[in-house]
Short mmCIF file of C-alpha atoms (C1' of nucleotides) in Angstrom, two decimals:
data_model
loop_
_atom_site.label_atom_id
_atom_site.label_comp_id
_atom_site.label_asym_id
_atom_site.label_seq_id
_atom_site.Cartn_x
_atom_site.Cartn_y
_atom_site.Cartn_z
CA UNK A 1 112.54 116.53 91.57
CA UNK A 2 112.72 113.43 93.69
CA UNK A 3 113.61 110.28 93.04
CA UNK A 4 111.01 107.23 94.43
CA UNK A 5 111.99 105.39 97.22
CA UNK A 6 112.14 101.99 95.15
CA UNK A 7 115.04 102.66 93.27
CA UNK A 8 116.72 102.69 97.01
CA UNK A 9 115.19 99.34 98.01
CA UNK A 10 115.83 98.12 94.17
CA UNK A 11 119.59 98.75 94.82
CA UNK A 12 120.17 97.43 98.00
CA UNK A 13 117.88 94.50 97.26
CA UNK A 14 119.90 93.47 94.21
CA UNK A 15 122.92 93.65 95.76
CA UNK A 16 122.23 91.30 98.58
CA UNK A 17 120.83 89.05 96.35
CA UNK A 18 124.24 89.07 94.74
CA UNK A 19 125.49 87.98 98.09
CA UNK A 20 122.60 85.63 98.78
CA UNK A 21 123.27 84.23 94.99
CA UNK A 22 124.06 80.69 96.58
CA UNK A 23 120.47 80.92 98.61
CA UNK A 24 118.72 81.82 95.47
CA UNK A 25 115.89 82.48 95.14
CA UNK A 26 114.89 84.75 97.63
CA UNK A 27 111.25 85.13 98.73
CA UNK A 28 109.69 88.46 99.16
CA UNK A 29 108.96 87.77 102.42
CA UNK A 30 112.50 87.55 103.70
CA UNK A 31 113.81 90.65 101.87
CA UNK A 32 111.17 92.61 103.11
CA UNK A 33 112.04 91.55 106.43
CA UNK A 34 115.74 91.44 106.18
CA UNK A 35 114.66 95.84 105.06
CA UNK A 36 111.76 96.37 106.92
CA UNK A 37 109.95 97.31 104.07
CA UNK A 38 105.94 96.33 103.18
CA UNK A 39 106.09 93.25 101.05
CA UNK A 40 103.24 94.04 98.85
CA UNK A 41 104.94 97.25 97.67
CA UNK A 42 108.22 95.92 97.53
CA UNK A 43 106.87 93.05 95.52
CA UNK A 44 105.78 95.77 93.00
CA UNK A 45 109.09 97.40 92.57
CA UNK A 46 110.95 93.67 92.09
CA UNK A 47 108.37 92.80 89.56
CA UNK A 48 109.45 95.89 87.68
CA UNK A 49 113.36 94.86 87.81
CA UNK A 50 111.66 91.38 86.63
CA UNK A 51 110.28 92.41 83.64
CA UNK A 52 113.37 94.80 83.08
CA UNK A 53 115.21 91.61 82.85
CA UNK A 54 117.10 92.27 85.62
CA UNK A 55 115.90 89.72 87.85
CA UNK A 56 114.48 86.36 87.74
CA UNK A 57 111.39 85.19 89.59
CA UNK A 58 110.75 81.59 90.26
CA UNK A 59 106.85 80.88 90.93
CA UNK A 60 106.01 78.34 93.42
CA UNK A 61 107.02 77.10 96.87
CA UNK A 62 110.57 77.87 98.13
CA UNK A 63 110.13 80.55 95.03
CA UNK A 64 111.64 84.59 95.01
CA UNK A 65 113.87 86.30 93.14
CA UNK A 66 117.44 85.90 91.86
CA UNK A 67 119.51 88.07 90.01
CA UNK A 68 119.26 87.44 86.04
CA UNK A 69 122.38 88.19 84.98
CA UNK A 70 126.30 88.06 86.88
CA UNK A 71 126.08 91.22 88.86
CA UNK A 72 129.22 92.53 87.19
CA UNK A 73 126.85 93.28 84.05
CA UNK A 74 124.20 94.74 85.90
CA UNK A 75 124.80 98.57 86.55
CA UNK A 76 123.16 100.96 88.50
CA UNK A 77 121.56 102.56 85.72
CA UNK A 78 119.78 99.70 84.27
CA UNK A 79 118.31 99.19 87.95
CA UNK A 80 117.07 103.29 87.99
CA UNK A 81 115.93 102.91 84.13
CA UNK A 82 113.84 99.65 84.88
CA UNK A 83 112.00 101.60 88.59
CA UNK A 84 111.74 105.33 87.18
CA UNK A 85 110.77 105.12 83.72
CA UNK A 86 113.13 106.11 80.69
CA UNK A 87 111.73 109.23 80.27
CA UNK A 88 114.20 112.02 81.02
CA UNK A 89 113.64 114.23 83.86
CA UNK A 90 113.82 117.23 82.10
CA UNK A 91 111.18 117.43 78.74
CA UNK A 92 110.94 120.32 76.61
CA UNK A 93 107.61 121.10 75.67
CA UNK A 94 109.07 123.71 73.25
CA UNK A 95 107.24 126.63 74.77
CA UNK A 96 109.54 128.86 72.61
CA UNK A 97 106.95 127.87 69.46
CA UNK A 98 104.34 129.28 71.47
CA UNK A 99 102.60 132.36 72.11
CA UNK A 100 103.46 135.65 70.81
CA UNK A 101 106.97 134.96 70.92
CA UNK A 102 106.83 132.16 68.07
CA UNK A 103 105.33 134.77 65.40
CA UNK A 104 107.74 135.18 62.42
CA UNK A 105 109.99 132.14 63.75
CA UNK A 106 111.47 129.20 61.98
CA UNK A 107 113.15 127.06 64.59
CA UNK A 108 114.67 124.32 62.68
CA UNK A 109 117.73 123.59 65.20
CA UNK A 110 116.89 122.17 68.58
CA UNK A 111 116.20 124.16 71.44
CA UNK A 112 119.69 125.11 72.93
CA UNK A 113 117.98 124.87 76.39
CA UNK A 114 116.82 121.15 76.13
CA UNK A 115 120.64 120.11 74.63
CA UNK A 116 121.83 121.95 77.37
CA UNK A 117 119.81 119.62 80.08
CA UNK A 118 120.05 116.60 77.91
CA UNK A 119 123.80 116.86 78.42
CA UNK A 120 124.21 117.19 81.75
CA UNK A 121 121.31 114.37 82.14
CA UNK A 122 123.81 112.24 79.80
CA UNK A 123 126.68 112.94 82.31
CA UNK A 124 124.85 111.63 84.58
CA UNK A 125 123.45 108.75 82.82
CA UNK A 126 127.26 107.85 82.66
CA UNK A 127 128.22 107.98 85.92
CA UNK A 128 125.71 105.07 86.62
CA UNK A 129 126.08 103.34 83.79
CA UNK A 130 130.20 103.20 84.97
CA UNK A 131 128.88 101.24 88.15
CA UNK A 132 127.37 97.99 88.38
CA UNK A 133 125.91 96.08 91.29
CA UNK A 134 129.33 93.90 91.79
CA UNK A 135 131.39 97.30 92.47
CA UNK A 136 128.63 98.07 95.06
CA UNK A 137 128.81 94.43 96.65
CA UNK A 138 132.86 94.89 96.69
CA UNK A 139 132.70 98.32 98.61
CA UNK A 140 131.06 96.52 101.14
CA UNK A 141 132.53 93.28 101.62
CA UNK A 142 132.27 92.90 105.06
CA UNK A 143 128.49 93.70 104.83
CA UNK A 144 128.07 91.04 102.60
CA UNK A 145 129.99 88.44 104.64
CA UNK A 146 127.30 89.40 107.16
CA UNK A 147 124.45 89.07 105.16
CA UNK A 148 124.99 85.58 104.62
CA UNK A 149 126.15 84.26 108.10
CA UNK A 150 123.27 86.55 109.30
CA UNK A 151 120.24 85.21 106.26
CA UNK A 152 121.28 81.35 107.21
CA UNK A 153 119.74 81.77 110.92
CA UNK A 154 116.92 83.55 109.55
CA UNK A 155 113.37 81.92 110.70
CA UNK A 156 110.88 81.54 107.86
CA UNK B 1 111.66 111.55 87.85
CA UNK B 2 110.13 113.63 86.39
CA UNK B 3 111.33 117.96 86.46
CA UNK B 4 108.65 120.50 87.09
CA UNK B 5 107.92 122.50 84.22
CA UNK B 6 108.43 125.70 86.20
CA UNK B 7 112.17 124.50 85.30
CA UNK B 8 111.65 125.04 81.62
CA UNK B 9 109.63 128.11 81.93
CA UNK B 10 112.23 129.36 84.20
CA UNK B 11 115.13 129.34 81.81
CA UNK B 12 113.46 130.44 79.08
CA UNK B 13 112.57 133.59 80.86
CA UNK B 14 115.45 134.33 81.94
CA UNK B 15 116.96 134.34 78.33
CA UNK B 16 114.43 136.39 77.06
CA UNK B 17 114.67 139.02 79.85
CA UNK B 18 118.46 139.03 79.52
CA UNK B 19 117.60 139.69 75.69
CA UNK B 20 115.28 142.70 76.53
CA UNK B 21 117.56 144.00 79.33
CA UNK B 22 117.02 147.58 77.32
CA UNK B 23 112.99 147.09 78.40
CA UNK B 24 113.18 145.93 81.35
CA UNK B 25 111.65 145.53 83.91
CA UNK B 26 109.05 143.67 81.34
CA UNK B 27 105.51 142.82 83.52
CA UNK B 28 104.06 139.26 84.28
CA UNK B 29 101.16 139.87 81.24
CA UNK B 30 103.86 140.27 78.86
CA UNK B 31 105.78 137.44 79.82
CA UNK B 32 102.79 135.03 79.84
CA UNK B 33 101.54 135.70 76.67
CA UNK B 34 105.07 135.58 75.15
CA UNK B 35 105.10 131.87 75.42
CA UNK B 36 101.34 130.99 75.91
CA UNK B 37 101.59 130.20 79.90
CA UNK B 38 99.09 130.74 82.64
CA UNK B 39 100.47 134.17 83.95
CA UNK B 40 99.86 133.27 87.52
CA UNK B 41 101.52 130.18 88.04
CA UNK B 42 104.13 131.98 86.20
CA UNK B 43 104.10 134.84 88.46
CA UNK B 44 105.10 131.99 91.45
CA UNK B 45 107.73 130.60 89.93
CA UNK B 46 109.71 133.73 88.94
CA UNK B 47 108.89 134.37 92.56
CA UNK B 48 110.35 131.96 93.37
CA UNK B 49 113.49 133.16 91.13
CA UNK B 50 113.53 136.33 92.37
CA UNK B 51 113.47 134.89 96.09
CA UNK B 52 116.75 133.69 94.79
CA UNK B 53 118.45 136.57 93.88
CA UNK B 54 118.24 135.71 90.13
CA UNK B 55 115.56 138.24 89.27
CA UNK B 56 114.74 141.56 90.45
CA UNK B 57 111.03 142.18 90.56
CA UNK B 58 110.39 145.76 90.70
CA UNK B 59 106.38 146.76 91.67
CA UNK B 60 104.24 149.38 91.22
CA UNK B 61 102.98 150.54 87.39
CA UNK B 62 104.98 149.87 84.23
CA UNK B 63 107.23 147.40 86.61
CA UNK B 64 108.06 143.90 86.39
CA UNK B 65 110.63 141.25 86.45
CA UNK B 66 114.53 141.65 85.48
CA UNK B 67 117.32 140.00 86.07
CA UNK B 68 118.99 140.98 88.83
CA UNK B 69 122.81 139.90 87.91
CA UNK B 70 124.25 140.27 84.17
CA UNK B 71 123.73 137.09 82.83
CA UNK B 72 127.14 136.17 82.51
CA UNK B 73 126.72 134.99 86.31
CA UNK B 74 123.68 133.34 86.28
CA UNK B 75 124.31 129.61 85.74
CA UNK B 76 121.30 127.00 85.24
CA UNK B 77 122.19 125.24 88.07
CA UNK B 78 121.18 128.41 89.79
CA UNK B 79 117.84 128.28 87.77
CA UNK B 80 117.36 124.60 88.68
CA UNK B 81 118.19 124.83 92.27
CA UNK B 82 116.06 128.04 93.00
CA UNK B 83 112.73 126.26 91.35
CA UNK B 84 112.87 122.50 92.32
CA UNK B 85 114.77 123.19 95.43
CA UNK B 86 118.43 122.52 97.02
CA UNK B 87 117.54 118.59 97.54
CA UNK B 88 119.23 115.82 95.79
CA UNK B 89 116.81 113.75 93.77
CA UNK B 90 117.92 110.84 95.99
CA UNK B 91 117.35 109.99 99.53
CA UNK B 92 119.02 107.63 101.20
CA UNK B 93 117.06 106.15 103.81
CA UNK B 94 119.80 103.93 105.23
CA UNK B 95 117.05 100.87 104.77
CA UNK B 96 120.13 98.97 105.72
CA UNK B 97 120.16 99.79 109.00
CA UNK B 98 116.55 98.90 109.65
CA UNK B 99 115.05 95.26 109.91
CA UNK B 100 116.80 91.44 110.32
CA UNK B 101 119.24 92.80 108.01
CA UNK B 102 121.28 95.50 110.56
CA UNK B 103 121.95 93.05 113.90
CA UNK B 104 124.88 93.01 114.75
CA UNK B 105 126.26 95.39 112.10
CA UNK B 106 128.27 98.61 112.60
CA UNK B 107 127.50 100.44 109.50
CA UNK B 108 130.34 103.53 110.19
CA UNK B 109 131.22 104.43 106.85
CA UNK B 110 128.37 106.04 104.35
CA UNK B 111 126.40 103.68 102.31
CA UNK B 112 127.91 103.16 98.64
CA UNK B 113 125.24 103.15 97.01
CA UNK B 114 124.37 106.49 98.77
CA UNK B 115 127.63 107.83 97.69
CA UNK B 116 127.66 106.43 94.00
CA UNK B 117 124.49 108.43 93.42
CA UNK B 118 125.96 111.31 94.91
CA UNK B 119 128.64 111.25 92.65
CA UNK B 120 126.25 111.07 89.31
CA UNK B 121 124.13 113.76 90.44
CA UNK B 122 127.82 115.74 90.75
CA UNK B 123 128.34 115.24 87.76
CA UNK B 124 124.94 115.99 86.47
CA UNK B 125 125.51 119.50 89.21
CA UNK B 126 128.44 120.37 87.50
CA UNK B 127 127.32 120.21 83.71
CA UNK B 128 124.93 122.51 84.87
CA UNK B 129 126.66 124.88 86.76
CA UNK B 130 129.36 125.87 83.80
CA UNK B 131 126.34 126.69 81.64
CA UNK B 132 125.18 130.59 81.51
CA UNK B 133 122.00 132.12 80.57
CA UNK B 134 124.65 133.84 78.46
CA UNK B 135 125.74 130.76 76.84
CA UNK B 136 122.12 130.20 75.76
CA UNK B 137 121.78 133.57 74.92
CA UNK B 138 124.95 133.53 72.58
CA UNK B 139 123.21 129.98 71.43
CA UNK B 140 120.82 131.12 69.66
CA UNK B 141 121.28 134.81 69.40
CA UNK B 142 119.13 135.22 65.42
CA UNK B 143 116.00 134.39 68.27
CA UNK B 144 117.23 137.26 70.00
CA UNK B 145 117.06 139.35 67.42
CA UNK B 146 113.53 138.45 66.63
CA UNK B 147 112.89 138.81 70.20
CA UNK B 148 113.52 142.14 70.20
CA UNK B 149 112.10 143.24 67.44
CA UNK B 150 109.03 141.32 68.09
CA UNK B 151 108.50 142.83 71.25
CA UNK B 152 108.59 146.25 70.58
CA UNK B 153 105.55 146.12 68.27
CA UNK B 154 103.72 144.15 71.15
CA UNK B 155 100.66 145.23 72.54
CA UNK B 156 99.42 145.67 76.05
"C1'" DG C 1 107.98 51.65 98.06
"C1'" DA C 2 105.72 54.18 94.18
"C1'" DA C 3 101.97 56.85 92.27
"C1'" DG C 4 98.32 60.05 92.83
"C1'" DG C 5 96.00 63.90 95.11
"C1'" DG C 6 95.61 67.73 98.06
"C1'" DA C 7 97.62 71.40 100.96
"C1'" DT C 8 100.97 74.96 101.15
"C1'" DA C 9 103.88 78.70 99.75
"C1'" DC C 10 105.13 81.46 96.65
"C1'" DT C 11 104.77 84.76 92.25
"C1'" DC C 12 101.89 87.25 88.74
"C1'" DG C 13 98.78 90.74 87.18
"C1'" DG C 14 95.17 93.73 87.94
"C1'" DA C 15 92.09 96.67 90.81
"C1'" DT C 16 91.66 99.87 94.42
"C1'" DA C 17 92.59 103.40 98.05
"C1'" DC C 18 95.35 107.10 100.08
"C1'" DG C 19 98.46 111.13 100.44
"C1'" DC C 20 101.66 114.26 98.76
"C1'" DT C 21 103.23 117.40 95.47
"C1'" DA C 22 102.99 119.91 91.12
"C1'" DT C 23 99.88 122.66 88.95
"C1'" DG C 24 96.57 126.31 88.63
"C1'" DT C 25 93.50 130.07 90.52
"C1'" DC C 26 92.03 133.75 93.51
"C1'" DC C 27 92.22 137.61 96.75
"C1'" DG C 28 93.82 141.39 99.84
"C1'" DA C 29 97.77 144.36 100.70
"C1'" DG C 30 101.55 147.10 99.33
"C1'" DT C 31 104.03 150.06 95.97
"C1'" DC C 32 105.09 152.84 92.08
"C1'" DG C 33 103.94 156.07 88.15
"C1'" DG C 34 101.02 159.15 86.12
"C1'" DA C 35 96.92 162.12 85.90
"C1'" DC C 36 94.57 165.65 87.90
"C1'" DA C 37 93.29 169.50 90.90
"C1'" DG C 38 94.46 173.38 93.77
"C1'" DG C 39 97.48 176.89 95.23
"C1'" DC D 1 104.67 176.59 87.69
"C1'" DC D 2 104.73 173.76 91.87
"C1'" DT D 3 102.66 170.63 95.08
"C1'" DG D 4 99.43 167.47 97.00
"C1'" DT D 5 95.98 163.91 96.12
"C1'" DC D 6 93.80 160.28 93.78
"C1'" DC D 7 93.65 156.40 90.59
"C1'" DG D 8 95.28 152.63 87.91
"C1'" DA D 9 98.79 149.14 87.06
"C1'" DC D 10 101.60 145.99 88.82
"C1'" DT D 11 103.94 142.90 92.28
"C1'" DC D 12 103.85 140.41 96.79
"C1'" DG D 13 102.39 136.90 99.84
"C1'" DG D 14 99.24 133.79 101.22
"C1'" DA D 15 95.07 130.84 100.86
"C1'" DC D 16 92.62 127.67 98.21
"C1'" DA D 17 91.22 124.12 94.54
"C1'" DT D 18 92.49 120.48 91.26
"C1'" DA D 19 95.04 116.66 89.05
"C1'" DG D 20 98.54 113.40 88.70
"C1'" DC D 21 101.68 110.31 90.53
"C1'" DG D 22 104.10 107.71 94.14
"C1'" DT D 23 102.92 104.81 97.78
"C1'" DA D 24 100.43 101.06 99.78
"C1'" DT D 25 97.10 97.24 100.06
"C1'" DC D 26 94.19 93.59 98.51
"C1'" DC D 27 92.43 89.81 95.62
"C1'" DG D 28 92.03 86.02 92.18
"C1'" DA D 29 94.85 83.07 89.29
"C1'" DG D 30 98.80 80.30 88.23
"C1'" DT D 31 102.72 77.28 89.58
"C1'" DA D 32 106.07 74.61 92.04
"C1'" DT D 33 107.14 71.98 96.30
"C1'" DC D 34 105.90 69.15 100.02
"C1'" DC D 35 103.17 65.86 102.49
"C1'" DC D 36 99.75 62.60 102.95
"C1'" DT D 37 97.01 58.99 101.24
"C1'" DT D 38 96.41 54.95 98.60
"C1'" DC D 39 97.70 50.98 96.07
#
DNA sequence: GAAGGGATACTCGGATACGCTATGTCCGAGTCGGACAGG
DNA sequence: CCTGTCCGACTCGGACATAGCGTATCCGAGTATCCCTTC
């Protein structure tokens, strides 16, 4: 059960665009640089947090991306809902209704397996939805501070 | 993000072999046609459980799978761990540290985003682990009942 | 100096290719239980 | 009645095939900015 890579590059991009917000937009060019990432892909995964309505794209020259909203009402979970789907990562296909086992059965209630997952997926859920990108950009101040002195002398 | 189904097959075995503890060991056939799986994939991933020291497969004629602990002390975090693996869903890849973005940085602490994810999937670890596969058992215990009495009159 | 036109630099959306992993199947080897034969 | 042998049932471990998805790249179209030309 692993996670893609792009919710990684989602994070970190959106939080130094949160630093950058005074430099907005940002091309993909330059964050895939500043990451060392391929810009094609990366483009993918942005367009995904764009049509999540989590960040804004400006077409054009001197276009990118910019954060949509204040990043104090962005949380981490939006960013992982918007890259991985919201599909849960555990479905129950209800294999209990199946097979020999099913004969003579009325299930009415829910499987007690599948509200056991779905509650530990909703702890979960929580912990990211408790954290937004402008906690992540304050655990890191310094970072930040050298994000921008570092982005200004950037060539292209 | 999707879970393997091996996860859901998993658990529900395990419940119904702690159900039929008096029949055990109960054989790979049996099982598969129970719920209406392919019996050899299922045969890997109970493997795969009993690898883990939460079955006991016992071979030769008329043997089979049990568990191998009273399932009191099986949690489904075992379950989990045993068939998708010990890995966390996420990976940090410490991106920051790679590209225009890391000069001149000293990047000693852990990444926060790294450790913000480690703290949901905690959380999401620890749901998980105080559930028993006698919890579920106790969850829906009239299905036990059936169970047993279903399986007694099964053939093969 | 102002207006128009073209070049440039980006994003957008779709199409395509590749590789890894989950899924599913198959086979030979080992092991246990029972049947059967011989003493 | 006891013992040894054979056979069938079942698991074990590995090898192999398939499908789906994550990853990665490319292309045509659209749009905004800049520059250059022209009046």
């Amino acid at each position: 059960m692993q996670m893609g890579e792009g919710v990684e590059w989602g994070l970190h991009c959106c939080v130094t665009l949160g630093w950058l917000n005074d430099e907005a937009p940002v091309s993909i060019r330059r964050l895939a640089a500043w990451f060392d990432l391929p810009p094609e892909y990366l483009k993918k995964r942005l367009q995904a947090l764009a049509k999540a309505g989590i960040l804004h794209s400006t077409p054009g020259a001197r276009g990118g991306f910019s954060l949509a909203r204040p990043p104090e009402r962005i949380t981490m979970m939006d960013v992982v809902t918007a890259l991985e789907g919201p599909a849960e990562a555990f479905r129950c296909t209800e294999i209990r209704q199946r097979g020999a086992g099913a004969e003579g059965g009325r299930f009415g209630r829910p499987c007690g397996i599948s509200a056991a997952m779905r509650r530990a997926e909703l702890a979960w859920r929580r912990e990211l939805a408790g954290r937004t990108i402008a906690d992540l950009m304050a655990d890191s101040a310094p970072a930040g501070e050298r994000t921008r002195r570092n982005y200004a002398r950037l060539p292209g």
